Short mmCIF file of C-alpha atoms in Angstrom, two decimals:
data_model
loop_
_atom_site.label_atom_id
_atom_site.label_comp_id
_atom_site.label_asym_id
_atom_site.label_seq_id
_atom_site.Cartn_x
_atom_site.Cartn_y
_atom_site.Cartn_z
CA MET A 1 100.32 116.23 94.44
CA VAL A 2 103.82 114.77 94.75
CA ALA A 3 104.49 116.81 97.89
CA ASP A 4 101.19 115.59 99.37
CA ALA A 5 102.15 111.98 98.64
CA GLY A 6 105.54 112.51 100.31
CA ALA A 7 103.87 113.97 103.40
CA PHE A 8 101.44 111.05 103.42
CA TYR A 9 104.29 108.51 103.28
CA ALA A 10 106.10 110.28 106.11
CA ARG A 11 102.95 110.29 108.24
CA LEU A 12 102.71 106.51 107.78
CA GLY A 13 106.33 106.06 108.81
CA ILE A 14 107.50 105.10 105.32
CA VAL A 15 111.14 106.08 104.90
CA ALA A 16 112.00 104.39 101.59
CA PRO A 17 112.07 106.85 98.69
CA ALA A 18 108.84 106.63 96.68
CA ARG A 19 110.83 105.89 93.52
CA THR A 20 111.98 102.59 95.10
CA ALA A 21 108.42 101.30 95.61
CA SER A 22 108.51 99.15 92.46
CA THR A 23 111.78 97.54 93.57
CA LEU A 24 110.38 96.76 97.02
CA ARG A 25 107.22 95.34 95.46
CA LEU A 26 109.15 93.18 92.99
CA LEU A 27 111.37 91.70 95.69
CA ALA A 28 108.38 91.14 97.99
CA ASP A 29 106.40 89.41 95.23
CA GLN A 30 109.16 87.44 93.48
CA GLY A 31 111.92 86.97 96.04
CA PRO A 32 115.65 87.49 95.52
CA GLN A 33 116.66 88.92 92.15
CA SER A 34 119.88 90.00 90.48
CA VAL A 35 120.27 93.68 89.63
CA THR A 36 119.98 92.75 85.95
CA GLN A 37 116.71 90.91 86.58
CA ILE A 38 115.32 93.85 88.55
CA ALA A 39 116.29 96.28 85.77
CA GLN A 40 114.71 94.07 83.11
CA ARG A 41 111.50 93.45 85.02
CA LEU A 42 111.06 97.12 85.93
CA LYS A 43 112.18 98.26 82.46
CA GLN A 44 114.71 100.62 84.03
CA SER A 45 118.40 101.15 83.41
CA HIS A 46 120.96 99.06 85.26
CA PRO A 47 122.67 102.16 86.79
CA LEU A 48 119.33 103.52 88.03
CA VAL A 49 118.45 100.22 89.70
CA ILE A 50 121.90 100.12 91.33
CA THR A 51 121.20 103.59 92.76
CA TRP A 52 117.87 102.41 94.18
CA ILE A 53 119.44 99.26 95.64
CA ARG A 54 122.14 101.33 97.34
CA GLN A 55 119.50 103.63 98.84
CA LEU A 56 117.50 100.66 100.12
CA ALA A 57 120.65 98.98 101.47
CA LYS A 58 121.60 102.12 103.44
CA LEU A 59 118.15 102.01 105.02
CA GLY A 60 118.59 98.32 105.89
CA PHE A 61 115.78 97.20 103.58
CA VAL A 62 117.80 94.97 101.24
CA SER A 63 120.87 92.78 101.47
CA SER A 64 123.07 91.20 98.82
CA SER A 65 124.43 87.68 98.66
CA VAL A 66 126.21 85.43 96.18
CA ASP A 67 123.86 83.28 94.11
CA PRO A 68 124.58 79.67 95.19
CA ALA A 69 123.60 78.44 91.71
CA ASP A 70 125.98 80.86 89.94
CA ARG A 71 128.69 82.35 92.14
CA ARG A 72 129.31 85.11 89.57
CA ARG A 73 125.88 86.62 90.29
CA THR A 74 124.82 88.69 93.25
CA LEU A 75 121.24 88.42 94.46
CA VAL A 76 119.35 91.24 96.16
CA SER A 77 116.88 90.23 98.87
CA LEU A 78 114.54 92.04 101.21
CA THR A 79 115.49 92.07 104.86
CA ASP A 80 112.76 91.66 107.48
CA ALA A 81 112.65 95.46 107.77
CA GLY A 82 112.42 95.67 103.97
CA GLY A 83 109.47 93.28 103.95
CA ASP A 84 107.72 95.45 106.53
CA GLU A 85 108.44 98.57 104.47
CA ALA A 86 107.17 96.87 101.30
CA ARG A 87 103.88 96.03 103.05
CA ARG A 88 103.51 99.61 104.35
CA MET A 89 104.30 100.97 100.89
CA ALA A 90 101.77 98.65 99.19
CA ALA A 91 99.03 99.72 101.60
CA ALA A 92 99.93 103.38 101.08
CA LEU A 93 99.87 102.98 97.29
CA GLU A 94 96.38 101.48 97.47
CA ARG A 95 95.19 104.48 99.48
CA LEU A 96 96.90 106.90 97.09
CA GLY A 97 95.18 105.17 94.19
CA ARG A 98 91.79 105.68 95.81
CA ALA A 99 92.59 109.34 96.49
CA TYR A 100 93.69 109.91 92.88
CA GLU A 101 90.53 108.20 91.62
CA SER A 102 88.41 110.43 93.81
CA VAL A 103 90.12 113.57 92.50
CA LEU A 104 90.01 112.38 88.87
CA GLU A 105 86.29 111.57 89.05
CA GLU A 106 85.91 115.28 88.37
CA ALA A 107 87.07 114.68 84.77
CA GLY A 108 83.94 113.32 83.15
CA ASP A 109 83.92 113.99 79.38
CA ASP A 110 84.98 117.66 79.47
CA VAL A 111 88.77 117.32 79.83
CA PHE A 112 89.65 121.04 79.91
CA GLY A 113 86.82 121.83 82.29
CA ALA A 114 87.74 118.77 84.30
CA LEU A 115 91.34 119.92 84.63
CA CYS A 116 90.10 123.27 85.92
CA ARG A 117 87.78 121.58 88.42
CA ILE A 118 90.56 119.21 89.53
CA ALA A 119 92.95 122.14 90.01
CA GLU A 120 90.32 123.98 92.07
CA ARG A 121 89.65 120.90 94.19
CA LEU A 122 93.36 120.32 94.78
CA ASP A 123 93.81 124.01 95.65
CA LYS A 124 91.13 123.61 98.33
CA GLY A 125 92.56 120.57 100.07
CA GLY A 126 95.11 118.93 97.84
CA LEU A 127 95.63 115.23 97.62
CA GLU A 128 96.36 115.43 101.35
CA GLY A 129 92.69 116.32 101.92
CA GLU A 130 91.60 113.24 99.97
CA LEU A 131 94.01 111.06 101.94
CA ARG A 132 92.75 112.44 105.26
CA ARG A 133 89.14 111.90 104.14
CA ASP A 134 90.09 108.27 103.36
CA GLU A 135 91.44 107.90 106.92
CA SER A 136 88.06 108.85 108.42
#
């Protein structure tokens, strides 16, 4: 399912790593944030968030600047390209959610049987099949 999601992102022209989606979303929704704020809000470690910020910066999706209210702090902001990527990622995540829901509808009350049916359905077309069906 993860490979299908990666292929789906690539088909939509999304280049940001999927693991950075929450960072893009946070910055799009709440504006510039310090790394500490991002880590706290996403409940992730400071070093992990720094890794994500570096990845996004290399792609041109975020920039850093000194906080005018506290020159000791650095704020991370979305660039215009980052805002575009955040919008593409949000739309893709909505579609992925619908595809997952469609696959998981197989569950019903019989969890073991449902897992078998889900595995069979994914073997037939994978999440990619659900995503393509959603495009129709």
